[in-house]
Short mmCIF file of C-alpha atoms in Angstrom, two decimals:
data_model
loop_
_atom_site.label_atom_id
_atom_site.label_comp_id
_atom_site.label_asym_id
_atom_site.label_seq_id
_atom_site.Cartn_x
_atom_site.Cartn_y
_atom_site.Cartn_z
CA UNK A 1 27.43 72.51 16.04
CA UNK A 2 28.73 71.33 19.40
CA UNK A 3 27.34 72.70 22.63
CA UNK A 4 29.80 74.99 24.40
CA UNK A 5 31.25 73.87 27.71
CA UNK A 6 31.21 77.52 28.78
CA UNK A 7 27.80 78.04 30.34
CA UNK A 8 26.24 79.03 33.65
CA UNK A 9 26.21 75.45 34.95
CA UNK A 10 29.90 74.83 34.23
CA UNK A 11 30.79 78.20 35.75
CA UNK A 12 28.94 77.36 38.98
CA UNK A 13 30.62 73.93 39.11
CA UNK A 14 33.95 75.76 39.12
CA UNK A 15 33.05 78.85 41.16
CA UNK A 16 31.53 77.08 44.13
CA UNK A 17 34.56 74.90 44.92
CA UNK A 18 36.98 77.73 44.18
CA UNK A 19 35.30 79.74 46.94
CA UNK A 20 34.39 76.97 49.37
CA UNK A 21 37.69 75.04 49.40
CA UNK A 22 39.87 77.98 50.55
CA UNK A 23 37.06 79.11 52.88
CA UNK A 24 36.79 75.66 54.48
CA UNK A 25 40.51 75.12 54.91
CA UNK A 26 41.33 78.54 56.30
CA UNK A 27 38.11 78.84 58.31
CA UNK A 28 38.64 75.43 59.92
CA UNK A 29 42.23 76.33 60.72
CA UNK A 30 41.08 79.59 62.26
CA UNK A 31 38.54 77.77 64.42
CA UNK A 32 40.97 75.07 65.54
CA UNK A 33 43.73 77.57 66.29
CA UNK A 34 41.30 80.03 67.88
CA UNK A 35 42.38 82.83 65.51
CA UNK A 36 39.43 85.13 64.77
CA UNK A 37 41.52 87.14 62.27
CA UNK A 38 42.04 83.98 60.19
CA UNK A 39 38.32 83.22 60.31
CA UNK A 40 37.53 86.72 59.04
CA UNK A 41 40.21 86.49 56.36
CA UNK A 42 38.89 83.11 55.24
CA UNK A 43 35.79 84.56 53.59
CA UNK A 44 37.30 87.89 52.50
CA UNK A 45 40.98 87.98 51.59
CA UNK A 46 41.35 84.23 51.09
CA UNK A 47 38.21 82.82 49.44
CA UNK A 48 37.10 85.92 47.53
CA UNK A 49 40.31 86.31 45.45
CA UNK A 50 40.03 82.66 44.48
CA UNK A 51 36.47 83.23 43.26
CA UNK A 52 37.45 86.38 41.36
CA UNK A 53 40.39 84.60 39.68
CA UNK A 54 38.03 81.77 38.72
CA UNK A 55 35.59 84.20 37.12
CA UNK A 56 38.36 86.04 35.27
CA UNK A 57 39.98 82.85 33.99
CA UNK A 58 36.63 81.33 32.99
CA UNK A 59 35.76 84.45 30.99
CA UNK A 60 39.18 84.62 29.38
CA UNK A 61 39.16 80.92 28.42
CA UNK A 62 35.63 81.25 27.06
CA UNK A 63 36.67 84.14 24.83
CA UNK A 64 39.84 82.35 23.69
CA UNK A 65 37.84 79.29 22.69
CA UNK A 66 35.10 81.36 21.06
CA UNK A 67 37.69 83.15 18.91
CA UNK A 68 39.82 80.00 18.54
CA UNK A 69 42.90 81.84 19.79
CA UNK A 70 45.84 80.44 21.69
CA UNK A 71 44.43 76.95 22.23
CA UNK A 72 47.47 75.28 23.75
CA UNK A 73 48.16 72.36 26.05
CA UNK A 74 46.13 72.50 29.28
CA UNK A 75 49.21 72.64 31.53
CA UNK A 76 50.81 75.43 29.52
CA UNK A 77 47.54 77.38 29.65
CA UNK A 78 47.36 76.79 33.41
CA UNK A 79 50.86 78.14 33.90
CA UNK A 80 50.16 81.18 31.72
CA UNK A 81 46.87 82.07 33.41
CA UNK A 82 48.20 81.47 36.93
CA UNK A 83 51.09 83.84 36.21
CA UNK A 84 48.74 86.38 34.62
CA UNK A 85 46.40 86.30 37.64
CA UNK A 86 49.32 86.55 40.07
CA UNK A 87 50.70 89.62 38.27
CA UNK A 88 47.25 91.22 38.10
CA UNK A 89 46.79 90.50 41.81
CA UNK A 90 50.15 92.01 42.64
CA UNK A 91 49.13 95.14 40.76
CA UNK A 92 45.91 95.34 42.77
CA UNK A 93 47.67 94.54 46.04
CA UNK A 94 50.27 97.26 45.60
CA UNK A 95 47.85 99.69 43.95
CA UNK A 96 45.46 99.52 46.89
CA UNK A 97 48.21 99.17 49.51
CA UNK A 98 47.08 95.71 50.62
CA UNK A 99 50.57 94.28 51.19
CA UNK A 100 49.41 92.99 54.58
CA UNK A 101 47.22 90.45 52.75
CA UNK A 102 49.64 89.36 50.05
CA UNK A 103 50.03 85.81 51.43
CA UNK A 104 46.26 85.45 51.78
CA UNK A 105 45.54 86.62 48.25
CA UNK A 106 48.28 85.07 46.08
CA UNK A 107 47.78 81.40 47.04
CA UNK A 108 44.02 81.86 46.63
CA UNK A 109 44.46 83.33 43.17
CA UNK A 110 46.66 80.39 42.18
CA UNK A 111 44.01 77.94 43.42
CA UNK A 112 41.18 79.70 41.59
CA UNK A 113 43.13 79.96 38.34
CA UNK A 114 44.30 76.37 38.46
CA UNK A 115 40.83 74.98 39.18
CA UNK A 116 39.45 76.58 36.03
CA UNK A 117 42.28 75.92 33.62
CA UNK A 118 42.85 72.33 34.68
CA UNK A 119 39.17 71.37 34.54
CA UNK A 120 37.67 73.50 31.75
CA UNK A 121 38.46 71.95 28.37
CA UNK A 122 39.37 74.11 25.40
CA UNK A 123 38.28 72.62 22.08
CA UNK A 124 39.11 73.46 18.51
CA UNK A 125 36.06 73.81 16.27
#
């Protein structure tokens, strides 16, 4: 039996960049533009949604592979999961009245979802 690619090590290899990349880009921009609100948003409403989307997509892909369900082309899966995460995020944004942060959260969710689905292989047993 083949070793699963869904383990703690592979999750960390995906989770760390999905948090640090948005944090670095937005935090650096905030520093260079002298915008403290962007610096604060960089680790909360920008990087955190990316990390949460990564965790959700990783778990979902792991379960799909484990059950051998819906194993489709990587790009199709990316599109499906990005759209799913965007719709879930919109539900959370509107449910918790966070419309002010919509353009911080949505791009981050897309980044987190895409990082996982484009790099985590799904294999048929």
